Amino acid sequence: MSVLFGLLWPLERFNTVVLAIGKVIAVIALAIMVTLILGQVFFRYILSDAPNWTEEGARFGMLWMTGLMAPLAFRMGGFVSIDMLERALPRLISGLLTLLLLGIALWVLVVAWDRGLNNHVDTLSGRGCSSSLKWPFGFEFGKCGDKFQNNFQYASLWVGVNLMILVNLELIIRQIIKLMGRGDELKPLSAEDFQGAD
């Protein structure tokens, strides 16, 4: 049992810190996305001349917001779920069902990790250059020069899957500890863990 707590403690601390930082970055990405969309509307309907890079920039912000907030929502139980069966079952069977579902989720995440890396980040489209989104101040970076490389956008979801795998492993360890009757020793996962990121 002490081995499980030994595995859980660093993973729990790592997830808490990284997800709090991710929350701050996601809020900034959301603010950028909203600003660019409102700017697009203003330029298109008021000035009748919208810059073409605002749409791609808003998509960039949306992808990073999603990739960084999904692991936090998963950890905090924020995903939509149907738990009627789980609640109707006896505690032990319900706990085993939860563990089985977390195992299935881990398998899906590992498949998503591979597909995300090989089908998006490290592919011809991922290695391509943005059509309109450029680095600010004429800065040039990598083979695309002053344009963003597409894998900077695609990497957001792959980073999110990596973080979700870590969260899933934490939840599996927590569930095993609960099944062994030591759940009262676990620190509850709550919004207080992330107050520093507000």
XYZ file of N, CA and C in Angstrom:
594
model
N 0.829 -1.206 0.000
C 0.000 0.000 0.000
C 0.863 1.256 0.000
N 1.963 1.222 0.747
C 2.833 2.405 0.787
C 3.432 2.676 -0.585
N 3.583 1.609 -1.412
C 4.086 1.797 -2.775
C 3.093 2.632 -3.580
N 1.803 2.339 -3.429
C 0.783 3.106 -4.156
C 0.787 4.569 -3.735
N 0.872 4.813 -2.426
C 0.935 6.199 -1.953
C 2.228 6.865 -2.422
N 3.315 6.084 -2.488
C 4.581 6.621 -2.986
C 4.513 6.996 -4.454
N 3.754 6.248 -5.224
C 3.554 6.586 -6.633
C 2.585 7.755 -6.794
N 1.568 7.775 -5.935
C 0.522 8.784 -6.066
C 1.015 10.184 -5.714
N 1.794 10.304 -4.649
C 2.147 11.642 -4.158
C 2.858 12.485 -5.216
N 3.961 12.015 -5.852
C 4.605 12.875 -6.854
C 3.727 13.122 -8.084
N 2.958 12.112 -8.479
C 2.073 12.277 -9.631
C 0.986 13.302 -9.339
N 0.438 13.236 -8.138
C -0.590 14.189 -7.713
C -0.038 15.609 -7.672
N 1.158 15.775 -7.110
C 1.769 17.112 -7.031
C 2.079 17.636 -8.432
N 2.650 16.766 -9.273
C 2.983 17.172 -10.638
C 1.731 17.616 -11.380
N 0.679 16.800 -11.322
C -0.568 17.144 -12.013
C -1.150 18.446 -11.486
N -1.119 18.647 -10.177
C -1.675 19.868 -9.600
C -0.945 21.102 -10.123
N 0.383 21.055 -10.113
C 1.176 22.216 -10.545
C 1.033 22.447 -12.046
N 1.214 21.388 -12.839
C 1.179 21.537 -14.296
C -0.219 21.954 -14.776
N -1.258 21.387 -14.182
C -2.611 21.753 -14.603
C -2.974 23.177 -14.177
N -2.419 23.642 -13.061
C -2.646 25.040 -12.650
C -1.974 25.996 -13.637
N -0.760 25.663 -14.054
C -0.071 26.484 -15.066
C -0.831 26.416 -16.392
N -1.272 25.208 -16.756
C -2.047 25.043 -17.985
C -3.333 25.848 -17.972
N -3.939 25.964 -16.795
C -5.180 26.750 -16.681
C -4.919 28.219 -16.990
N -3.806 28.745 -16.492
C -3.458 30.146 -16.763
C -3.224 30.352 -18.260
N -2.465 29.445 -18.865
C -2.190 29.557 -20.304
C -3.483 29.419 -21.105
N -4.366 28.522 -20.683
C -5.638 28.319 -21.383
C -6.524 29.557 -21.299
N -6.522 30.220 -20.154
C -7.314 31.451 -20.012
C -6.756 32.537 -20.935
N -5.432 32.622 -21.026
C -4.816 33.589 -21.944
C -5.171 33.242 -23.389
N -5.111 31.947 -23.731
C -5.476 31.516 -25.088
C -6.935 31.848 -25.390
N -7.814 31.663 -24.400
C -9.229 32.003 -24.584
C -9.394 33.505 -24.816
N -8.686 34.316 -24.050
C -8.772 35.770 -24.214
C -8.282 36.194 -25.599
N -7.193 35.583 -26.052
C -6.685 35.890 -27.394
C -7.699 35.476 -28.445
N -8.281 34.293 -28.271
C -9.258 33.796 -29.236
C -10.463 34.734 -29.330
N -11.011 35.126 -28.196
C -12.180 36.015 -28.191
C -11.829 37.364 -28.807
N -10.653 37.895 -28.459
C -10.218 39.182 -29.010
C -10.088 39.109 -30.527
N -9.497 38.039 -31.022
C -9.327 37.910 -32.474
C -10.664 37.749 -33.193
N -11.587 37.006 -32.596
C -12.901 36.832 -33.227
C -13.665 38.159 -33.246
N -13.632 38.892 -32.136
C -14.296 40.199 -32.108
C -13.634 41.169 -33.086
N -12.306 41.103 -33.180
C -11.594 41.932 -34.153
C -11.990 41.582 -35.576
N -12.125 40.297 -35.845
C -12.543 39.833 -37.171
C -13.922 40.397 -37.519
N -14.848 40.336 -36.565
C -16.198 40.868 -36.793
C -16.133 42.373 -37.041
N -15.363 43.079 -36.219
C -15.247 44.538 -36.377
C -14.678 44.892 -37.746
N -13.552 44.268 -38.089
C -12.917 44.600 -39.364
C -13.784 44.217 -40.559
N -14.468 43.094 -40.460
C -15.258 42.625 -41.601
C -16.522 43.456 -41.793
N -17.276 43.736 -40.690
C -18.588 44.374 -40.847
C -18.564 45.885 -40.669
N -17.576 46.408 -39.993
C -17.507 47.863 -39.815
C -16.574 48.473 -40.863
N -15.394 47.864 -41.049
C -14.416 48.433 -41.983
C -14.426 47.741 -43.347
N -15.181 46.648 -43.462
C -15.286 45.868 -44.706
C -13.929 45.386 -45.231
N -12.993 45.134 -44.327
C -11.674 44.657 -44.742
C -11.049 43.865 -43.588
N -11.348 42.576 -43.528
C -10.859 41.753 -42.415
C -9.510 41.121 -42.755
N -8.571 41.158 -41.809
C -7.303 40.457 -42.045
C -7.532 38.949 -42.029
N -6.817 38.232 -42.876
C -7.065 36.796 -42.987
C -6.404 35.988 -41.874
N -5.485 36.545 -41.147
C -4.771 35.783 -40.120
C -5.557 35.649 -38.823
N -6.606 36.459 -38.609
C -7.330 36.412 -37.337
C -8.070 35.086 -37.149
N -8.609 34.519 -38.221
C -9.314 33.240 -38.107
C -8.350 32.130 -37.684
N -7.200 32.092 -38.318
C -6.217 31.067 -37.977
C -5.654 31.279 -36.567
N -5.482 32.525 -36.184
C -5.023 32.827 -34.825
C -6.035 32.415 -33.768
N -7.323 32.622 -34.052
C -8.378 32.206 -33.118
C -8.411 30.690 -32.993
N -8.221 29.983 -34.101
C -8.173 28.519 -34.070
C -6.981 28.034 -33.238
N -5.867 28.712 -33.387
C -4.663 28.397 -32.604
C -4.968 28.507 -31.108
N -5.617 29.608 -30.708
C -5.996 29.799 -29.298
C -6.988 28.756 -28.817
N -7.962 28.406 -29.674
C -8.964 27.416 -29.285
C -8.331 26.038 -29.073
N -7.414 25.648 -29.953
C -6.769 24.351 -29.825
C -5.952 24.257 -28.533
N -5.201 25.314 -28.215
C -4.394 25.273 -26.990
C -5.268 25.352 -25.749
N -6.357 26.119 -25.803
C -7.270 26.155 -24.662
C -7.856 24.768 -24.409
N -8.276 24.093 -25.467
C -8.857 22.757 -25.336
C -7.829 21.758 -24.820
N -6.645 21.776 -25.407
C -5.607 20.838 -25.003
C -5.172 20.991 -23.563
N -5.257 22.199 -23.031
C -4.815 22.433 -21.649
C -5.943 22.336 -20.622
N -7.191 22.542 -21.039
C -8.298 22.469 -20.083
C -8.923 21.085 -19.983
N -8.828 20.278 -21.037
C -9.425 18.934 -20.999
C -8.846 18.076 -19.876
N -7.510 18.068 -19.642
C -6.989 17.260 -18.531
C -7.500 17.734 -17.170
N -7.641 19.041 -17.003
C -8.161 19.581 -15.743
C -9.611 19.159 -15.545
N -10.410 19.253 -16.606
C -11.811 18.831 -16.512
C -11.909 17.334 -16.209
N -11.050 16.541 -16.815
C -11.036 15.098 -16.574
C -10.700 14.802 -15.115
N -9.718 15.484 -14.589
C -9.298 15.250 -13.203
C -10.374 15.667 -12.205
N -11.073 16.734 -12.507
C -12.068 17.261 -11.580
C -13.454 16.637 -11.793
N -13.572 15.683 -12.721
C -14.862 15.041 -12.981
C -15.796 15.927 -13.771
N -15.240 16.796 -14.601
C -16.050 17.760 -15.335
C -16.581 17.269 -16.662
N -16.219 16.069 -17.082
C -16.746 15.536 -18.334
C -18.162 15.013 -18.105
N -18.960 15.070 -19.141
C -20.315 14.544 -19.062
C -20.224 13.032 -18.886
N -20.975 12.509 -17.927
C -20.972 11.060 -17.718
C -22.359 10.612 -17.254
N -22.634 9.371 -17.533
C -23.879 8.767 -17.060
C -23.482 7.795 -15.959
N -23.859 8.109 -14.728
C -23.401 7.297 -13.592
C -24.545 6.611 -12.850
N -25.676 6.404 -13.521
C -26.817 5.738 -12.872
C -26.448 4.320 -12.455
N -25.791 3.585 -13.356
C -25.415 2.210 -13.055
C -24.412 2.166 -11.903
N -23.440 3.035 -11.968
C -22.412 3.089 -10.926
C -23.030 3.366 -9.553
N -24.000 4.254 -9.510
C -24.656 4.582 -8.233
C -25.566 3.471 -7.739
N -26.127 2.703 -8.669
C -27.070 1.636 -8.294
C -26.353 0.375 -7.804
N -25.108 0.209 -8.172
C -24.367 -0.999 -7.803
C -23.813 -0.908 -6.387
N -23.535 -2.041 -5.751
C -22.855 -2.017 -4.457
C -21.480 -1.359 -4.597
N -20.956 -0.839 -3.497
C -19.735 -0.044 -3.502
C -18.549 -0.759 -4.167
N -18.323 -2.019 -3.839
C -17.186 -2.748 -4.388
C -17.318 -2.920 -5.899
N -18.496 -3.334 -6.355
C -18.704 -3.532 -7.790
C -18.633 -2.198 -8.529
N -19.171 -1.154 -7.921
C -19.099 0.177 -8.507
C -17.647 0.629 -8.644
N -16.850 0.370 -7.605
C -15.427 0.735 -7.652
C -14.676 -0.041 -8.718
N -14.992 -1.330 -8.858
C -14.349 -2.142 -9.895
C -14.760 -1.679 -11.294
N -16.037 -1.294 -11.447
C -16.504 -0.773 -12.730
C -15.772 0.529 -13.071
N -15.614 1.402 -12.081
C -14.883 2.653 -12.297
C -13.444 2.372 -12.724
N -12.814 1.399 -12.064
C -11.446 1.026 -12.414
C -11.382 0.480 -13.842
N -12.354 -0.333 -14.225
C -12.405 -0.864 -15.589
C -12.554 0.274 -16.603
N -13.438 1.219 -16.312
C -13.652 2.347 -17.228
C -12.410 3.223 -17.336
N -11.691 3.416 -16.238
C -10.445 4.174 -16.285
C -9.394 3.428 -17.108
N -9.388 2.102 -17.011
C -8.475 1.303 -17.831
C -8.787 1.430 -19.311
N -10.063 1.403 -19.656
C -10.476 1.581 -21.057
C -10.100 2.983 -21.534
N -10.321 3.978 -20.680
C -9.955 5.359 -21.033
C -8.453 5.475 -21.269
N -7.655 4.793 -20.450
C -6.207 4.824 -20.633
C -5.819 4.219 -21.985
N -6.460 3.113 -22.343
C -6.189 2.491 -23.640
C -6.525 3.454 -24.782
N -7.680 4.108 -24.699
C -8.083 5.071 -25.725
C -7.087 6.227 -25.793
N -6.622 6.698 -24.647
C -5.665 7.805 -24.622
C -4.320 7.406 -25.225
N -3.894 6.178 -24.986
C -2.626 5.716 -25.577
C -2.756 5.640 -27.098
N -3.903 5.169 -27.589
C -4.137 5.150 -29.033
C -4.167 6.588 -29.563
N -4.821 7.494 -28.847
C -4.885 8.905 -29.259
C -3.490 9.524 -29.251
N -2.655 9.134 -28.288
C -1.286 9.644 -28.222
C -0.531 9.285 -29.497
N -0.627 8.016 -29.885
C 0.071 7.557 -31.095
C -0.490 8.229 -32.343
N -1.803 8.266 -32.456
C -2.422 8.874 -33.640
C -2.157 10.373 -33.693
N -2.196 11.021 -32.540
C -1.943 12.457 -32.512
C -0.537 12.798 -32.959
N 0.432 11.986 -32.533
C 1.817 12.238 -32.916
C 2.044 11.890 -34.376
N 1.604 10.721 -34.789
C 1.920 10.241 -36.134
C 0.983 10.749 -37.218
N -0.229 11.157 -36.852
C -1.183 11.612 -37.873
C -1.347 13.126 -37.924
N -0.833 13.834 -36.933
C -1.027 15.287 -36.938
C 0.272 16.060 -36.738
N 0.959 15.798 -35.641
C 2.135 16.604 -35.315
C 3.276 16.313 -36.277
N 3.556 15.045 -36.529
C 4.723 14.662 -37.319
C 4.302 14.131 -38.690
N 3.488 14.899 -39.392
C 3.049 14.508 -40.733
C 3.347 15.634 -41.698
N 2.991 15.414 -42.943
C 3.220 16.438 -43.961
C 2.462 17.718 -43.620
N 1.202 17.587 -43.166
C 0.439 18.792 -42.820
C 1.001 19.444 -41.559
N 1.449 18.633 -40.603
C 2.035 19.193 -39.386
C 3.348 19.889 -39.638
N 4.107 19.386 -40.598
C 5.396 20.015 -40.919
C 5.224 21.186 -41.869
N 3.998 21.395 -42.341
C 3.736 22.492 -43.271
C 3.733 23.841 -42.564
N 3.617 24.871 -43.352
C 3.634 26.239 -42.830
C 2.229 26.829 -42.854
N 1.966 27.677 -41.910
C 0.683 28.364 -41.836
C 0.460 29.196 -43.091
N -0.776 29.276 -43.517
C -1.066 30.063 -44.715
C -1.053 31.564 -44.437
N -1.380 31.961 -43.211
C -1.485 33.402 -42.964
C -0.938 33.856 -41.611
N -0.772 32.963 -40.665
C -0.365 33.352 -39.318
C 1.153 33.504 -39.259
N 1.611 34.706 -38.894
C 3.042 35.004 -38.875
C 3.510 35.331 -37.467
N 4.802 35.144 -37.250
C 5.417 35.550 -35.986
C 5.382 37.066 -35.903
N 5.188 37.609 -34.696
C 5.161 39.078 -34.576
C 6.553 39.692 -34.754
N 6.580 40.956 -35.094
C 7.791 41.776 -35.183
C 8.788 41.267 -36.227
N 8.303 40.553 -37.246
C 9.178 40.067 -38.301
C 10.148 38.983 -37.869
N 9.888 38.368 -36.709
C 10.749 37.301 -36.194
C 10.678 36.098 -37.117
N 11.802 35.462 -37.379
C 11.831 34.273 -38.222
C 12.289 33.084 -37.403
N 11.584 31.948 -37.583
C 11.861 30.764 -36.773
C 11.690 29.516 -37.622
N 12.709 28.695 -37.697
C 12.606 27.410 -38.380
C 12.492 27.519 -39.881
N 12.036 26.440 -40.492
C 12.002 26.359 -41.953
C 10.897 27.203 -42.580
N 9.942 27.651 -41.776
C 8.839 28.443 -42.323
C 9.137 29.939 -42.310
N 10.285 30.317 -41.816
C 10.641 31.734 -41.796
C 9.772 32.510 -40.826
N 9.061 33.505 -41.355
C 8.236 34.342 -40.485
C 6.842 33.772 -40.248
N 6.493 32.644 -40.878
C 5.181 32.021 -40.676
C 5.266 30.921 -39.621
N 4.151 30.700 -38.932
C 4.069 29.616 -37.950
C 4.123 28.270 -38.658
N 4.770 27.310 -38.014
C 4.733 25.945 -38.522
C 3.478 25.292 -37.952
N 2.751 24.530 -38.757
C 1.466 23.961 -38.349
C 1.554 23.062 -37.127
N 2.685 22.394 -36.919
C 2.737 21.485 -35.773
C 2.693 22.222 -34.446
N 2.891 23.546 -34.425
C 2.692 24.299 -33.188
C 1.219 24.283 -32.787
N 0.325 24.255 -33.775
C -1.103 24.151 -33.473
C -1.472 22.722 -33.092
N -1.043 21.757 -33.913
C -1.414 20.364 -33.692
C -0.841 19.804 -32.396
N 0.277 20.343 -31.957
C 0.902 19.849 -30.723
C 0.020 20.092 -29.507
N -0.887 21.043 -29.577
C -1.745 21.366 -28.432
C -2.573 20.168 -27.992
N -3.161 19.474 -28.931
C -3.995 18.328 -28.571
C -3.141 17.154 -28.119
N -1.960 17.012 -28.709
C -1.061 15.939 -28.292
C -0.559 16.191 -26.867
N -0.259 17.444 -26.543
C 0.125 17.793 -25.166
C -1.041 17.502 -24.227
N -2.256 17.841 -24.644
C -3.433 17.561 -23.829
C -3.611 16.079 -23.568
N -3.375 15.242 -24.574
C -3.491 13.792 -24.390
C -2.423 13.297 -23.421
N -1.199 13.818 -23.520
C -0.148 13.445 -22.573
C -0.558 13.769 -21.141
N -1.109 14.963 -20.940
C -1.548 15.362 -19.599
C -2.726 14.511 -19.131
N -3.625 14.157 -20.049
C -4.760 13.311 -19.673
C -4.302 11.907 -19.289
N -3.250 11.399 -19.928
C -2.707 10.097 -19.546
C -2.188 10.156 -18.113
N -1.474 11.229 -17.771
C -0.968 11.372 -16.396
C -2.115 11.480 -15.396
N -3.145 12.235 -15.740
C -4.314 12.355 -14.866
C -4.996 10.994 -14.729
N -5.123 10.267 -15.835
C -5.759 8.958 -15.801
C -4.987 8.002 -14.900
N -3.666 8.012 -14.986
C -2.850 7.161 -14.108
C -3.069 7.524 -12.641
N -3.145 8.826 -12.364
C -3.420 9.264 -10.988
C -4.779 8.754 -10.520
N -5.788 8.870 -11.370
C -7.132 8.425 -10.991
C -7.191 6.906 -10.796
N -6.434 6.165 -11.599
C -6.383 4.703 -11.435
C -5.766 4.345 -10.086
N -4.651 4.987 -9.751
C -4.002 4.714 -8.458
C -4.940 5.082 -7.314
N -5.606 6.214 -7.426
C -6.553 6.636 -6.385
C -7.691 5.616 -6.245
N -8.171 5.103 -7.377
C -9.274 4.132 -7.327
C -8.829 2.825 -6.681
N -7.606 2.378 -6.974
C -7.086 1.157 -6.348
C -6.977 1.348 -4.833
N -6.493 2.514 -4.420
C -6.384 2.808 -2.978
C -7.767 2.799 -2.334
N -8.760 3.348 -3.013
C -10.125 3.339 -2.484
C -10.655 1.909 -2.366
N -10.371 1.084 -3.380
C -10.838 -0.303 -3.341
C -10.178 -1.091 -2.209
N -8.988 -0.680 -1.813
C -8.285 -1.359 -0.725
C -8.682 -0.810 0.644
N -9.688 0.077 0.657
C -10.229 0.570 1.915
C -9.464 1.718 2.549
N -8.585 2.382 1.789
C -7.806 3.484 2.363
C -8.163 4.819 1.696
N -9.343 4.894 1.112
C -9.767 6.110 0.429
C -9.879 7.315 1.329
N -10.105 7.098 2.631
C -10.208 8.226 3.562
C -8.873 8.928 3.768
N -7.766 8.306 3.362
C -6.442 8.919 3.495
C -6.076 9.776 2.281
N -6.907 9.737 1.255
C -6.631 10.501 0.045
C -7.080 11.947 0.196
N -6.282 12.843 -0.342
C -6.679 14.245 -0.386
C -7.732 14.390 -1.479
N -8.887 14.981 -1.163
C -9.928 15.127 -2.196
C -9.465 16.025 -3.324
N -9.841 15.687 -4.538
C -9.565 16.543 -5.681
C -10.663 17.588 -5.739
N -10.253 18.841 -5.625
C -11.242 19.909 -5.621
C -10.645 21.135 -6.253
N -11.506 22.131 -6.451
C -11.085 23.375 -7.097
C -10.049 24.124 -6.270
N -9.967 23.834 -4.946
C -8.980 24.527 -4.110
C -7.557 24.219 -4.549
N -7.358 23.060 -5.192
C -6.015 22.695 -5.673
C -5.513 23.694 -6.702
N -6.421 24.391 -7.344
C -6.051 25.247 -8.467
C -6.329 26.722 -8.197
N -6.525 27.098 -6.926
C -6.850 28.491 -6.639
C -5.753 29.445 -7.040
N -4.508 29.009 -6.962
C -3.410 29.884 -7.348
C -3.443 30.252 -8.819
N -4.179 29.497 -9.616
C -4.228 29.760 -11.054
C -5.381 30.662 -11.438
N -6.199 31.083 -10.491
C -7.356 31.928 -10.840
C -6.923 33.316 -11.239
